[in-house]
Short mmCIF file of C-alpha atoms in Angstrom, two decimals:
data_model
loop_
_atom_site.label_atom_id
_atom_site.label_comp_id
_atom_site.label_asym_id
_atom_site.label_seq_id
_atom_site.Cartn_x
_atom_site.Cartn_y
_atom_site.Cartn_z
CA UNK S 1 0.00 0.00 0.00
CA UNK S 2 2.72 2.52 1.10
CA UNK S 3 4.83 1.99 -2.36
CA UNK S 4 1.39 2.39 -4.23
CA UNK S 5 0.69 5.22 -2.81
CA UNK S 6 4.36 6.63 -3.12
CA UNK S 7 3.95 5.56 -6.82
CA UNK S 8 0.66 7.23 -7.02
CA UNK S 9 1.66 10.74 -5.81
CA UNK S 10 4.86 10.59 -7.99
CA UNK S 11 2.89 10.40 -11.19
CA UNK S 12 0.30 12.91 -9.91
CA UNK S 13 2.81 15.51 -9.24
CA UNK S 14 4.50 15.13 -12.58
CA UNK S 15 1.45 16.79 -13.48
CA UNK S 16 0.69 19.81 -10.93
CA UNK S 17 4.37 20.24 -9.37
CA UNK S 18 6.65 22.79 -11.23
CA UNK S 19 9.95 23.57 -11.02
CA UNK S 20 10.07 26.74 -9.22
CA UNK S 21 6.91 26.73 -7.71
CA UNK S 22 5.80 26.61 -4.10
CA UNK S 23 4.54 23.40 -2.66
CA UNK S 24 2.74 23.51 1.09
CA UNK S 25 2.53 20.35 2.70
CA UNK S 26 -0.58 20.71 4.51
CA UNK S 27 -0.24 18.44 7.96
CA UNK S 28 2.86 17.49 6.72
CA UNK S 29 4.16 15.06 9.86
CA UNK S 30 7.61 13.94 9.39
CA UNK S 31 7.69 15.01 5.93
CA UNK S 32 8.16 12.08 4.12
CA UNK S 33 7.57 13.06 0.36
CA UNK S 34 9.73 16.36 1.07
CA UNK S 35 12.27 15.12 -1.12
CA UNK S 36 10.16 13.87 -3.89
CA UNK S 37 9.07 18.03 -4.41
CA UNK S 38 12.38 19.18 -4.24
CA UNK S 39 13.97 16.84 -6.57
CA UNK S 40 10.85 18.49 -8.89
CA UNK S 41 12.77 21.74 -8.43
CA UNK S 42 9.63 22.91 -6.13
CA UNK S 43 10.24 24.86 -3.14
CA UNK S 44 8.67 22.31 -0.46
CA UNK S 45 7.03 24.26 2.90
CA UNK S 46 6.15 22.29 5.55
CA UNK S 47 2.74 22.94 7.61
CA UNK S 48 1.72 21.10 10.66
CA UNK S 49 -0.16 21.61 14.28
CA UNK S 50 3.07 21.05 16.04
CA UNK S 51 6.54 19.70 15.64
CA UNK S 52 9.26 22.20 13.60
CA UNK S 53 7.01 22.87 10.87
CA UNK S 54 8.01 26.44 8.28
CA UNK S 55 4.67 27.11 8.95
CA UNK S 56 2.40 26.67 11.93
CA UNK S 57 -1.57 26.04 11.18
CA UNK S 58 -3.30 27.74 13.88
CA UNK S 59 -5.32 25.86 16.55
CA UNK S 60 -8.59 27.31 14.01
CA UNK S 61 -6.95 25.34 11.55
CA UNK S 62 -6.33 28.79 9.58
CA UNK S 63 -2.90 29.26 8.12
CA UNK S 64 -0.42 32.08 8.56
CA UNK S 65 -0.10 32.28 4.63
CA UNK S 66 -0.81 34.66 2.00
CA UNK S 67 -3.82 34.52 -0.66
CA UNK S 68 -3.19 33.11 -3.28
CA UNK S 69 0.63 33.05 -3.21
CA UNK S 70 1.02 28.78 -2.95
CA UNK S 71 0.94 26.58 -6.13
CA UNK S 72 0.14 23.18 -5.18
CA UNK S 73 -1.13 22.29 -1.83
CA UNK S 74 0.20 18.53 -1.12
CA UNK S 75 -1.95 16.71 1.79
CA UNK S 76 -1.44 13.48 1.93
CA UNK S 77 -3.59 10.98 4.29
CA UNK S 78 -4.48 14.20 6.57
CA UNK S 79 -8.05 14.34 5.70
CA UNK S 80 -9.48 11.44 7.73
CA UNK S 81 -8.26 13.13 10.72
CA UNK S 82 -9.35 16.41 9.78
CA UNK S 83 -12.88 17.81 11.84
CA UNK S 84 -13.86 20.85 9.94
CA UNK S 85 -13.59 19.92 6.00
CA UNK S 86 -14.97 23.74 5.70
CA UNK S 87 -11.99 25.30 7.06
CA UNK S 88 -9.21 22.75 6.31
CA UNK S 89 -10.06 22.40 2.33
CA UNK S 90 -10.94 26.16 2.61
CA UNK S 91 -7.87 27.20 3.64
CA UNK S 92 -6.05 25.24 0.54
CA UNK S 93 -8.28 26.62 -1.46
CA UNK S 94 -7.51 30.03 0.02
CA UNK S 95 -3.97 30.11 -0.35
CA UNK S 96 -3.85 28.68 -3.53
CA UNK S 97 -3.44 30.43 -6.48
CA UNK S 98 -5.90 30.73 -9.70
CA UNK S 99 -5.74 27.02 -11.25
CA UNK S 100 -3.64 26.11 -8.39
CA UNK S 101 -3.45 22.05 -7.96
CA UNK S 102 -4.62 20.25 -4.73
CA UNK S 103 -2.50 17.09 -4.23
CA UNK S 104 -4.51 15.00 -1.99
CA UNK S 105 -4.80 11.23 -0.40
CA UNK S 106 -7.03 9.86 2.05
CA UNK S 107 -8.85 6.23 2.97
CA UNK S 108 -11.33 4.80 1.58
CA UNK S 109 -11.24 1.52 3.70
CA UNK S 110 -9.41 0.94 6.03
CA UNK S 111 -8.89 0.62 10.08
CA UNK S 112 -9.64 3.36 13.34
CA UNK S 113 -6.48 5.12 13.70
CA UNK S 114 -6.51 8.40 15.71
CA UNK S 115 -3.81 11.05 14.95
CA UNK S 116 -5.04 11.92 17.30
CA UNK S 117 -8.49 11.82 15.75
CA UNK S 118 -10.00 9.30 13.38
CA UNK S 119 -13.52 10.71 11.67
CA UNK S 120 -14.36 9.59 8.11
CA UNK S 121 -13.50 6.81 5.53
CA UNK S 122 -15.02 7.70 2.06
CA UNK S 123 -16.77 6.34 -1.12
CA UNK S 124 -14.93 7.42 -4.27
CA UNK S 125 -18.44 9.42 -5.52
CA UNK S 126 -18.49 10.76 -1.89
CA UNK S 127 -14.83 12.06 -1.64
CA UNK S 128 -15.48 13.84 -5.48
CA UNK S 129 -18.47 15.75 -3.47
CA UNK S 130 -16.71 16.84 -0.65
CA UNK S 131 -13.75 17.92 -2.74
CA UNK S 132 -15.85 19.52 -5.39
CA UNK S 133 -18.20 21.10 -3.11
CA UNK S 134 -15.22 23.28 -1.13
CA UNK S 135 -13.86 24.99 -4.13
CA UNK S 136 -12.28 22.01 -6.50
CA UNK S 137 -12.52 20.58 -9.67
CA UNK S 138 -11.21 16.91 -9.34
CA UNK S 139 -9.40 16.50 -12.61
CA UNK S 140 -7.65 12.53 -11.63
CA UNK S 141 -8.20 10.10 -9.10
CA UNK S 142 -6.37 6.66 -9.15
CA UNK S 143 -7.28 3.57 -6.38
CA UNK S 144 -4.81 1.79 -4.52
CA UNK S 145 -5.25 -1.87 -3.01
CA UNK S 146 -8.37 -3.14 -3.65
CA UNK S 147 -10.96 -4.61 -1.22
CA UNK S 148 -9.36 -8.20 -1.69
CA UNK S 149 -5.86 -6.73 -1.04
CA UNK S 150 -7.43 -4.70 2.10
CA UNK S 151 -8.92 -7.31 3.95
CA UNK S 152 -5.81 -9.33 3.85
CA UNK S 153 -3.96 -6.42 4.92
CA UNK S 154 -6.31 -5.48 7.92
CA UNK S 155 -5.97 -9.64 8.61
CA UNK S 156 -1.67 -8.64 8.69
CA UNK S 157 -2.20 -6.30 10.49
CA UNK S 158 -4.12 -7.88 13.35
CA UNK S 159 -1.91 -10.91 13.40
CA UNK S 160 1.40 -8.65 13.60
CA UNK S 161 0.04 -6.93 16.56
CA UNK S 162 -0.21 -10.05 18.13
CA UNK S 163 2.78 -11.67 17.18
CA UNK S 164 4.97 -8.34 18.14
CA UNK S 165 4.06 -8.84 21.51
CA UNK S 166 5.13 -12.77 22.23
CA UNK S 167 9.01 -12.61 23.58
CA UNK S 168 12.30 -13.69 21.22
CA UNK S 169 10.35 -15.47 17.86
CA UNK S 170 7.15 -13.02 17.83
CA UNK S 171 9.30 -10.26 15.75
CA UNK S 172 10.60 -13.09 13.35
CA UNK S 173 7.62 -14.91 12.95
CA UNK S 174 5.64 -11.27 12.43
CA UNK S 175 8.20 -10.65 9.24
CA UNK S 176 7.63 -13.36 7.22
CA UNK S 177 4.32 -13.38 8.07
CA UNK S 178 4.26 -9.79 6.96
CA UNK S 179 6.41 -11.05 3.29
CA UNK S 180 3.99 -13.47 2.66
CA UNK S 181 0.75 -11.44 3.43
CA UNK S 182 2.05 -8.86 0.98
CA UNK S 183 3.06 -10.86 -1.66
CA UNK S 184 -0.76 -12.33 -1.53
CA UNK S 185 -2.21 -8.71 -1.43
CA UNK S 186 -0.21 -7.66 -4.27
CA UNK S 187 -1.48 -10.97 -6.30
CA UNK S 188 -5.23 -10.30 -5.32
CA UNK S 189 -4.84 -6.73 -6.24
CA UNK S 190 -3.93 -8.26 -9.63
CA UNK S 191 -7.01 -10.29 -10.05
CA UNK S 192 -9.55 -7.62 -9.25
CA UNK S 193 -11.43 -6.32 -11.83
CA UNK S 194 -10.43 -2.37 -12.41
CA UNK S 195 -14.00 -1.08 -11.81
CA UNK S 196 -14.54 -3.31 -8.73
CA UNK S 197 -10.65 -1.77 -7.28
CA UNK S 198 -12.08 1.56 -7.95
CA UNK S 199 -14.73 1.63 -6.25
CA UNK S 200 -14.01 -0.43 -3.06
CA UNK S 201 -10.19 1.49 -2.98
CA UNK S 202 -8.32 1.51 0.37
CA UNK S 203 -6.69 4.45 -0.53
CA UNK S 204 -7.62 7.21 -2.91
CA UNK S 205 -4.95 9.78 -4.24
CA UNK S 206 -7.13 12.87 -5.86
CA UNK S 207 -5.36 15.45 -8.22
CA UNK S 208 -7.28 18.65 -8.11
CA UNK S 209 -7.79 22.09 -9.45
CA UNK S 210 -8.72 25.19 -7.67
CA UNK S 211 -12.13 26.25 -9.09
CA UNK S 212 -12.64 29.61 -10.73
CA UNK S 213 -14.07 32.31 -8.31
#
């Protein structure tokens, strides 16, 4: 899932990433796909709640950024956590410029997981409302793992947090557990009809533009 979705951004920002532009990472974390911006020729600006972000989103949500002065906004698996879609997709909206891209990936299946707050898991037609209806045109939108690769995953996922806890052999057994799972998500992912991955997608990645005002 993680490679797909590195995969997936990659291509996506081959279209809405310029060299020279400026890139806001909006809920950025440890900054993870920093590099892949830079090596773009992008100027990459990092915006989080805390940690040493450039730029620190206000407890509002609001950011301490200019009108229109930002390129691409790059969010990636923020929006699940997010409580106010209003202001958070506002806000990118805000600070983008005119036909300014929104780089954006969030769940469509998959488990709880608070950071520190867990609150949505979305239908492809839903997500395309909710992005549409806060000032975007969604312009590409590409599925990664299927619902057969998901469940198995979720399955992994239980059984390593079991296994991770048992002393000495848990860790061991817990990697090649992990190899094999994998290897059997990435074969059922094969198998899945295209229209049946797209619709039942763990993960969606959503290239955007900023709608005309």
């Amino acid at each position: 899932m993680l490679r797909g979705l590195a995969g997936a951004l990659a291509r996506q920002a081959q279209a809405c990433v310029r060299s020279g532009g400026q890139v806001l990472d909006f809920g950025c974390g440890t900054m993870p796909y920093r590099a892949m911006i830079e090596n773009q020729g992008a100027h990459y600006l990092a915006a989080d709640l805390d940690g040493a972000p450039q730029v620190r989103i206000a407890p509002d949500g609001t950011l301490p950024v200019a009108d229109r002065s930002i390129d691409t906004v790059l969010s990636v698996q923020v929006l699940e956590h997010v409580r106010d879609l209003d202001t958070y997709l506002g806000e990118a909206a805000r600070v983008l410029k005119a036909q300014g891209s929104l780089l954006l990936s969030t769940h469509g299946n998959w488990l709880f997981h608070p950071h520190p707050e867990d609150h949505r898991r979305w239908t492809r037609t839903g997500l395309v409302v909710d992005i549409e209806a806060r000032g975007f045109r969604v312009e590409s939108m590409e599925a990664i793992a299927g619902p057969l690769a998901t469940t198995t995953m979720i399955r992994l996922a239980g059984y390593a947090y079991f296994l991770r806890r048992l002393p000495l052999a848990g860790p061991v057994v817990a990697a090649a557990l992990a190899l094999v799972m994998n290897l059997r998500a990435w074969l059922e992912d094969r198998i899945t009809p295209a229209g049946l991955r797209d619709d039942n997608a763990c993960i969606y990645v959503v290239r955007c533009t900023k709608a005309a005002a």
